[in-house]
């Protein structure tokens, strides 16, 4: 049982480059989330999705785009990476009938 | 909007000592409250959650937390720390009607031998 899988795990980008982080979950969860984690700031919600084909902005959405074309996948895109986007990114998912959110193991992104 | 404050970014205890990690929330309506643990280079794992059923909530690994409405607190405790408890702990809140969580800034627990 893989749970929530994020790829890639590590990436170094140059300023202005673009990239996509892929999140896949095999638990048939309706809800999916992207968070970023920065020292001393906990986790902050970037975007989330309440179902296939839907997305919504979270607390810190600027500079990111997302897509949920398939229920099991939630993609996070950076169109033009900036050093301020250096962070650890966590994807998570949850079913509609419980409060438990399941997290992936994180993706470490460095923008130089 | 809901917010969560965790007092103390670092807490150090001796093995066998009481663990107390503090969390206060801001809300006039009792929210849903959670504690998550993050071990190095891993994702977050749910320790326990309060959803208004009982004020004292027991979680995994011997942790428990007590919801105190009068103090707007949800502190995490464990009677006797173990070396394996060394990790970062996050308090989180979920507003009624919303799915996403708002996290505190985290408390790193160090356990000394």
PDB file of N, CA and C in Angstrom, chain A residues 11-19 77-82 85 110-112:
ATOM      1  N   UNK A  11      15.010  18.289  -5.990  1.00  0.00           N
ATOM      2  CA  UNK A  11      15.205  18.975  -7.260  1.00  0.00           C
ATOM      3  C   UNK A  11      15.879  20.312  -6.993  1.00  0.00           C
ATOM      4  N   UNK A  12      16.819  20.646  -7.883  1.00  0.00           N
ATOM      5  CA  UNK A  12      17.437  21.971  -7.845  1.00  0.00           C
ATOM      6  C   UNK A  12      17.070  22.679  -9.143  1.00  0.00           C
ATOM      7  N   UNK A  13      16.533  23.870  -9.018  1.00  0.00           N
ATOM      8  CA  UNK A  13      16.107  24.654 -10.173  1.00  0.00           C
ATOM      9  C   UNK A  13      16.886  25.958 -10.229  1.00  0.00           C
ATOM     10  N   UNK A  14      17.037  26.474 -11.431  1.00  0.00           N
ATOM     11  CA  UNK A  14      17.566  27.821 -11.569  1.00  0.00           C
ATOM     12  C   UNK A  14      16.393  28.794 -11.602  1.00  0.00           C
ATOM     13  N   UNK A  15      16.634  30.000 -11.129  1.00  0.00           N
ATOM     14  CA  UNK A  15      15.596  31.028 -11.146  1.00  0.00           C
ATOM     15  C   UNK A  15      15.033  31.178 -12.562  1.00  0.00           C
ATOM     16  N   UNK A  16      13.701  31.179 -12.642  1.00  0.00           N
ATOM     17  CA  UNK A  16      13.031  31.318 -13.923  1.00  0.00           C
ATOM     18  C   UNK A  16      12.646  30.010 -14.589  1.00  0.00           C
ATOM     19  N   UNK A  17      13.218  28.912 -14.139  1.00  0.00           N
ATOM     20  CA  UNK A  17      12.849  27.622 -14.720  1.00  0.00           C
ATOM     21  C   UNK A  17      11.474  27.201 -14.231  1.00  0.00           C
ATOM     22  N   UNK A  18      10.882  26.267 -14.949  1.00  0.00           N
ATOM     23  CA  UNK A  18       9.583  25.739 -14.549  1.00  0.00           C
ATOM     24  C   UNK A  18       9.721  24.259 -14.197  1.00  0.00           C
ATOM     25  N   UNK A  19       8.804  23.800 -13.399  1.00  0.00           N
ATOM     26  CA  UNK A  19       8.789  22.380 -13.064  1.00  0.00           C
ATOM     27  C   UNK A  19       7.415  21.990 -12.514  1.00  0.00           C
ATOM     28  N   UNK A  77       2.505  23.027 -10.096  1.00  0.00           N
ATOM     29  CA  UNK A  77       3.427  23.599 -11.063  1.00  0.00           C
ATOM     30  C   UNK A  77       4.003  24.923 -10.624  1.00  0.00           C
ATOM     31  N   UNK A  78       5.273  25.103 -10.951  1.00  0.00           N
ATOM     32  CA  UNK A  78       5.936  26.393 -10.765  1.00  0.00           C
ATOM     33  C   UNK A  78       6.287  26.878 -12.166  1.00  0.00           C
ATOM     34  N   UNK A  79       5.678  27.962 -12.611  1.00  0.00           N
ATOM     35  CA  UNK A  79       5.902  28.431 -13.981  1.00  0.00           C
ATOM     36  C   UNK A  79       7.235  29.129 -14.135  1.00  0.00           C
ATOM     37  N   UNK A  80       7.625  29.908 -13.140  1.00  0.00           N
ATOM     38  CA  UNK A  80       8.882  30.652 -13.174  1.00  0.00           C
ATOM     39  C   UNK A  80       9.442  30.677 -11.751  1.00  0.00           C
ATOM     40  N   UNK A  81      10.283  29.705 -11.459  1.00  0.00           N
ATOM     41  CA  UNK A  81      10.731  29.517 -10.075  1.00  0.00           C
ATOM     42  C   UNK A  81      11.523  30.710  -9.553  1.00  0.00           C
ATOM     43  N   UNK A  82      11.309  30.997  -8.274  1.00  0.00           N
ATOM     44  CA  UNK A  82      12.013  32.082  -7.586  1.00  0.00           C
ATOM     45  C   UNK A  82      12.686  31.518  -6.338  1.00  0.00           C
ATOM     46  N   UNK A  85      10.759  30.316  -3.380  1.00  0.00           N
ATOM     47  CA  UNK A  85      10.023  29.060  -3.462  1.00  0.00           C
ATOM     48  C   UNK A  85      10.882  27.864  -3.033  1.00  0.00           C
ATOM     49  N   UNK A 110      15.054  23.295  -4.238  1.00  0.00           N
ATOM     50  CA  UNK A 110      15.966  24.425  -4.050  1.00  0.00           C
ATOM     51  C   UNK A 110      16.000  25.218  -5.339  1.00  0.00           C
ATOM     52  N   UNK A 111      15.787  26.539  -5.217  1.00  0.00           N
ATOM     53  CA  UNK A 111      15.843  27.427  -6.376  1.00  0.00           C
ATOM     54  C   UNK A 111      17.051  28.342  -6.207  1.00  0.00           C
ATOM     55  N   UNK A 112      17.981  28.254  -7.155  1.00  0.00           N
ATOM     56  CA  UNK A 112      19.215  29.040  -7.024  1.00  0.00           C
ATOM     57  C   UNK A 112      19.247  30.177  -8.041  1.00  0.00           C
TER      58      UNK A 112
END
